[in-house]
Short mmCIF file of C-alpha atoms in Angstrom, two decimals:
data_model
loop_
_atom_site.label_atom_id
_atom_site.label_comp_id
_atom_site.label_asym_id
_atom_site.label_seq_id
_atom_site.Cartn_x
_atom_site.Cartn_y
_atom_site.Cartn_z
CA MET A 1 24.53 21.23 -66.43
CA GLN A 2 21.88 21.89 -63.83
CA GLN A 3 23.29 25.40 -63.28
CA LEU A 4 25.37 25.95 -66.45
CA ILE A 5 22.70 27.03 -68.93
CA PRO A 6 20.62 28.97 -66.34
CA GLY A 7 23.79 30.58 -64.98
CA LEU A 8 25.07 31.72 -68.39
CA LEU A 9 21.64 33.06 -69.37
CA PHE A 10 21.33 34.91 -66.08
CA ALA A 11 24.72 36.59 -66.41
CA ALA A 12 24.11 37.62 -70.07
CA LEU A 13 20.66 39.02 -69.35
CA TRP A 14 21.43 40.67 -65.97
CA ALA A 15 24.47 42.49 -67.44
CA SER A 16 22.29 43.96 -70.17
CA ALA A 17 20.33 45.99 -67.66
CA SER A 18 22.98 48.65 -67.46
CA VAL A 19 22.92 49.45 -71.19
CA ALA A 20 19.12 49.25 -71.38
CA THR A 21 18.91 51.66 -68.44
CA LYS A 22 21.42 54.08 -70.05
CA PHE A 23 19.21 54.21 -73.17
CA GLY A 24 16.03 54.74 -71.10
CA VAL A 25 17.36 57.59 -68.96
CA LYS A 26 18.14 59.52 -72.12
CA SER A 27 14.42 59.90 -72.57
CA VAL A 28 12.95 60.26 -69.08
CA HIS A 29 13.88 60.92 -65.47
CA PRO A 30 15.53 57.73 -64.02
CA LEU A 31 12.86 57.23 -61.32
CA VAL A 32 10.12 57.46 -63.95
CA LEU A 33 11.82 54.71 -65.92
CA ALA A 34 12.06 52.58 -62.73
CA GLU A 35 8.46 53.22 -61.71
CA VAL A 36 7.00 52.33 -65.07
CA ARG A 37 9.15 49.22 -65.20
CA PHE A 38 8.10 48.07 -61.69
CA PHE A 39 4.37 48.52 -62.15
CA ILE A 40 4.20 46.89 -65.63
CA ALA A 41 6.58 44.06 -64.69
CA GLY A 42 5.05 43.39 -61.29
CA GLY A 43 1.46 43.67 -62.45
CA GLY A 44 2.12 41.49 -65.47
CA MET A 45 3.78 38.77 -63.45
CA LEU A 46 0.93 38.72 -60.88
CA LEU A 47 -1.68 38.68 -63.63
CA PHE A 48 0.10 35.73 -65.23
CA ALA A 49 0.48 33.92 -61.93
CA TYR A 50 -3.12 34.22 -60.78
CA ALA A 51 -5.14 34.40 -64.02
CA ILE A 52 -3.15 32.06 -66.27
CA LYS A 53 -1.11 29.80 -64.04
CA ARG A 54 -3.99 29.87 -61.58
CA HIS A 55 -1.92 29.91 -58.37
CA LYS A 56 -5.15 30.36 -56.40
CA ASN A 57 -3.66 29.16 -53.12
CA ALA A 58 -0.54 31.33 -53.43
CA TRP A 59 -1.79 34.53 -51.88
CA PRO A 60 0.54 35.91 -49.22
CA THR A 61 -0.39 35.61 -45.53
CA GLY A 62 0.20 38.22 -42.87
CA VAL A 63 3.77 37.19 -42.17
CA GLU A 64 4.49 36.76 -45.86
CA TRP A 65 3.29 40.28 -46.58
CA ARG A 66 5.89 41.60 -44.10
CA GLN A 67 8.61 39.37 -45.65
CA LEU A 68 7.70 40.48 -49.22
CA THR A 69 7.68 44.19 -48.21
CA ILE A 70 11.12 43.97 -46.63
CA PHE A 71 12.45 42.07 -49.63
CA ALA A 72 10.82 44.53 -52.02
CA LEU A 73 12.28 47.57 -50.19
CA LEU A 74 15.85 46.13 -50.31
CA ASN A 75 15.81 44.38 -53.74
CA THR A 76 13.59 46.73 -55.76
CA THR A 77 12.96 50.13 -54.22
CA ILE A 78 16.44 50.88 -52.90
CA TYR A 79 18.63 48.80 -55.17
CA LEU A 80 16.98 49.36 -58.54
CA GLY A 81 16.03 52.92 -57.62
CA ALA A 82 19.68 53.68 -56.79
CA PHE A 83 20.83 51.78 -59.87
CA VAL A 84 18.87 53.92 -62.34
CA LEU A 85 19.82 57.14 -60.51
CA ALA A 86 23.50 56.15 -60.61
CA LEU A 87 23.45 55.23 -64.30
CA LYS A 88 22.65 58.83 -65.12
CA GLN A 89 26.15 59.60 -63.84
CA VAL A 90 28.07 56.37 -64.29
CA PRO A 91 28.95 54.42 -67.49
CA ALA A 92 27.04 51.21 -68.23
CA GLY A 93 30.22 49.14 -68.00
CA ILE A 94 30.88 50.32 -64.43
CA GLY A 95 27.24 49.51 -63.54
CA SER A 96 27.87 45.93 -64.67
CA LEU A 97 31.23 45.80 -62.87
CA SER A 98 29.68 46.91 -59.64
CA THR A 99 27.18 44.08 -59.88
CA ALA A 100 30.08 41.64 -59.66
CA THR A 101 30.96 42.88 -56.19
CA ASN A 102 27.60 41.53 -54.98
CA PRO A 103 29.06 38.13 -53.73
CA LEU A 104 31.62 40.00 -51.61
CA PHE A 105 28.92 42.01 -49.81
CA ILE A 106 26.77 38.86 -49.53
CA ALA A 107 29.63 36.96 -47.80
CA LEU A 108 30.25 39.87 -45.40
CA LEU A 109 26.56 40.38 -44.59
CA SER A 110 26.07 36.62 -44.16
CA ALA A 111 28.84 36.67 -41.54
CA VAL A 112 27.08 39.57 -39.73
CA TRP A 113 23.74 37.81 -40.00
CA LEU A 114 25.26 34.64 -38.40
CA ARG A 115 26.91 36.78 -35.73
CA ARG A 116 30.48 35.61 -36.48
CA MET A 117 33.58 37.58 -37.32
CA PRO A 118 34.10 37.86 -41.03
CA ARG A 119 36.99 35.72 -42.25
CA TRP A 120 40.18 37.34 -43.50
CA ASN A 121 39.48 36.31 -47.08
CA GLU A 122 35.96 37.80 -46.98
CA LEU A 123 37.30 41.17 -45.89
CA GLY A 124 40.30 40.95 -48.25
CA GLY A 125 38.10 40.01 -51.18
CA LEU A 126 35.76 42.92 -50.51
CA VAL A 127 38.65 45.42 -50.26
CA LEU A 128 40.24 44.04 -53.44
CA GLY A 129 36.94 44.22 -55.30
CA LEU A 130 36.33 47.83 -54.27
CA ILE A 131 39.86 48.75 -55.30
CA GLY A 132 39.17 47.10 -58.65
CA VAL A 133 36.08 49.18 -59.21
CA GLY A 134 38.05 52.29 -58.23
CA VAL A 135 40.86 51.49 -60.73
CA ALA A 136 38.40 50.86 -63.51
CA THR A 137 36.59 54.08 -62.72
CA TYR A 138 39.64 56.35 -62.27
CA PRO A 139 40.04 57.44 -65.92
CA LEU A 140 36.30 57.76 -66.28
CA LEU A 141 36.21 60.25 -63.36
CA GLN A 142 39.05 62.18 -65.00
CA ASN A 143 37.17 62.37 -68.33
CA SER A 144 33.78 63.14 -66.75
CA TYR A 145 32.29 59.79 -67.82
CA ALA A 146 31.47 59.18 -64.12
CA THR A 147 30.92 61.18 -60.90
CA VAL A 148 31.75 60.44 -57.28
CA GLU A 149 28.10 61.00 -56.36
CA GLY A 150 27.03 58.41 -58.96
CA LEU A 151 29.49 55.85 -57.59
CA LEU A 152 28.32 56.42 -53.99
CA ILE A 153 24.70 55.89 -55.08
CA LEU A 154 25.76 52.74 -56.88
CA LEU A 155 27.53 51.47 -53.75
CA GLY A 156 24.51 52.05 -51.61
CA GLY A 157 22.45 50.04 -54.12
CA MET A 158 24.89 47.12 -54.10
CA ILE A 159 24.81 46.91 -50.30
CA SER A 160 21.03 46.90 -50.37
CA VAL A 161 20.69 44.11 -53.01
CA SER A 162 23.28 42.05 -51.18
CA ALA A 163 21.27 42.36 -47.99
CA ALA A 164 18.16 41.37 -49.97
CA THR A 165 19.89 38.21 -51.24
CA VAL A 166 20.95 37.19 -47.73
CA TYR A 167 17.40 37.90 -46.45
CA TYR A 168 15.77 35.90 -49.27
CA ALA A 169 18.02 32.91 -48.66
CA ARG A 170 17.23 32.85 -44.94
CA ILE A 171 13.45 32.53 -45.44
CA GLU A 172 11.51 29.29 -46.02
CA TRP A 173 9.34 30.63 -48.83
CA ARG A 174 6.00 28.87 -49.40
CA LEU A 175 5.10 30.93 -52.40
CA PRO A 176 6.14 30.09 -56.02
CA ASN A 177 9.05 32.08 -57.51
CA LEU A 178 6.77 33.88 -59.98
CA VAL A 179 4.45 35.07 -57.20
CA ILE A 180 7.35 36.23 -55.04
CA ASN A 181 8.95 38.09 -57.90
CA GLY A 182 5.69 39.63 -59.00
CA TRP A 183 4.75 40.90 -55.56
CA GLN A 184 8.23 42.17 -54.63
CA VAL A 185 8.53 44.16 -57.88
CA PHE A 186 5.02 45.60 -57.57
CA ILE A 187 5.37 46.48 -53.89
CA GLY A 188 8.80 47.94 -54.64
CA GLY A 189 7.14 50.23 -57.14
CA LEU A 190 4.54 51.34 -54.55
CA LEU A 191 7.33 52.14 -52.01
CA LEU A 192 9.17 54.14 -54.68
CA LEU A 193 6.23 56.47 -55.37
CA PRO A 194 7.01 59.02 -52.63
CA PHE A 195 10.54 59.37 -53.94
CA VAL A 196 9.22 59.94 -57.48
CA GLY A 197 6.96 62.73 -56.14
CA LEU A 198 9.87 64.25 -54.25
CA ALA A 199 12.06 64.13 -57.37
CA ALA A 200 9.30 65.85 -59.41
CA VAL A 201 9.27 68.66 -56.89
CA LEU A 202 13.10 69.04 -56.66
CA ASP A 203 13.70 68.65 -60.37
CA PRO A 204 10.64 69.70 -62.31
CA VAL A 205 12.64 70.56 -65.49
CA ALA A 206 13.79 66.93 -65.88
CA PHE A 207 10.20 65.72 -65.57
CA SER A 208 8.85 68.27 -68.02
CA GLN A 209 11.47 67.24 -70.62
CA SER A 210 10.58 63.52 -70.42
CA GLN A 211 9.97 61.93 -73.85
CA TYR A 212 7.95 58.70 -73.96
CA ASP A 213 9.40 57.75 -77.33
CA LEU A 214 10.40 54.44 -78.96
CA ARG A 215 13.75 54.45 -77.14
CA PHE A 216 12.01 54.72 -73.78
CA TRP A 217 9.49 51.91 -74.50
CA ALA A 218 12.21 49.67 -75.93
CA SER A 219 14.23 50.20 -72.74
CA VAL A 220 11.14 49.46 -70.57
CA PHE A 221 10.40 46.28 -72.55
CA TRP A 222 13.98 45.00 -72.23
CA LEU A 223 14.17 45.81 -68.55
CA ILE A 224 10.85 44.06 -67.87
CA VAL A 225 10.96 40.87 -69.98
CA PRO A 226 14.59 39.73 -70.23
CA VAL A 227 15.73 41.33 -66.97
CA SER A 228 12.91 41.67 -64.36
CA VAL A 229 11.11 38.51 -65.47
CA ALA A 230 13.62 36.12 -67.12
CA ALA A 231 16.83 37.04 -65.27
CA LEU A 232 15.24 37.26 -61.82
CA GLN A 233 13.45 33.95 -62.31
CA LEU A 234 16.78 32.42 -63.23
CA TRP A 235 18.46 34.10 -60.18
CA PHE A 236 15.80 32.81 -57.77
CA TYR A 237 16.28 29.31 -59.26
CA LEU A 238 20.03 29.46 -58.80
CA VAL A 239 19.80 30.87 -55.25
CA ARG A 240 17.40 28.06 -54.20
CA GLN A 241 19.87 25.53 -55.58
CA ASP A 242 22.85 27.05 -53.72
CA PRO A 243 23.18 30.79 -52.84
CA ILE A 244 26.97 30.71 -52.77
CA ARG A 245 27.31 28.99 -56.12
CA ALA A 246 24.64 31.29 -57.57
CA SER A 247 26.60 34.40 -56.68
CA LEU A 248 29.63 33.07 -58.63
CA TRP A 249 27.75 33.62 -61.90
CA LEU A 250 28.14 37.34 -61.20
CA PHE A 251 31.78 36.81 -62.25
CA LEU A 252 30.62 36.90 -65.82
CA CYS A 253 28.53 40.12 -65.54
CA PRO A 254 31.50 42.52 -66.04
CA ILE A 255 32.61 40.71 -69.13
CA PHE A 256 29.17 40.80 -70.72
CA GLY A 257 28.60 44.38 -69.45
CA PHE A 258 31.75 45.90 -70.85
CA ALA A 259 31.15 44.13 -74.19
CA TYR A 260 27.63 45.57 -74.36
CA SER A 261 28.75 49.07 -73.35
CA TYR A 262 31.60 49.03 -75.85
CA LEU A 263 29.56 47.79 -78.76
CA LEU A 264 26.33 49.66 -78.08
CA MET A 265 27.30 52.77 -76.13
CA ASN A 266 30.80 53.42 -77.50
CA GLU A 267 32.17 53.51 -73.96
CA PRO A 268 35.96 53.12 -73.78
CA ILE A 269 37.74 49.92 -72.65
CA THR A 270 41.15 50.99 -71.26
CA PRO A 271 44.02 49.22 -69.50
CA TYR A 272 42.41 50.56 -66.31
CA THR A 273 39.25 48.67 -67.26
CA VAL A 274 41.16 45.41 -67.72
CA VAL A 275 43.19 45.81 -64.48
CA GLY A 276 40.13 46.89 -62.46
CA THR A 277 38.05 43.96 -63.71
CA THR A 278 40.93 41.59 -62.96
CA LEU A 279 41.10 42.93 -59.41
CA VAL A 280 37.33 42.49 -58.92
CA ILE A 281 37.47 38.92 -60.16
CA GLY A 282 40.54 38.32 -57.98
CA GLY A 283 38.53 39.68 -55.00
CA LEU A 284 35.64 37.34 -55.86
CA TRP A 285 38.09 34.40 -55.99
CA LEU A 286 39.68 35.34 -52.64
CA GLY A 287 36.28 35.86 -51.01
CA ARG A 288 35.18 32.39 -52.07
CA LYS A 289 38.29 30.48 -50.81
#
């Protein structure tokens, strides 16, 4: 029970990020959605931590600033930046399915970090998981629901967040979870600013057509409170208990994600979806043997 309720809540909330993002990018450029989310979420968590919870002795030190910046770059700037960009070209269900491959990349990167050869089941699980994503995506590519570019951006983001998880688990953090989360989200937003500026120069039309309507703010609210705050706090709690067991809760993300995308976005669930999801779950099982 120590992990059951937090694990279920984490999977349900984390999987909802794809649908919330799909709604948001209909109103504004993806990086604008990400930037607004990061600054409000990060600033709000830091304000709560220091002004309300009064964590006065929880200011980062010199070494901790470096650790937080590296973590923010991997976990927020690159991963979430890539995620919102990809969801402009990839269905929400595939976004959730890709999240489930995270444990496979974590296992592989952990082996590299420990300077040992990856085990056969780790490599096999990763290959099986990627094949599963490919099978689930195939008809969507044929029907223009997804693009190869979007899938590659999504893949880059998954590698980055997996590296962030391994990095986080290897550090003896002195700071409370709320402070770590607040700083890494806020710093991640600062690091994303140059890319937002570049996108505004390269695609000025998309920025000029941005609409800060109710749909945008509802998306921002959901991505901040249930996802950036609640889900990440649950994730940090689970990782501190056991990083390997924590990653297993990502098994449930595709199930929640496809249910959300089917009910809220009218995205199709095909036999390819079922087979692909089964392969991903099989890869996760193999990678955890």
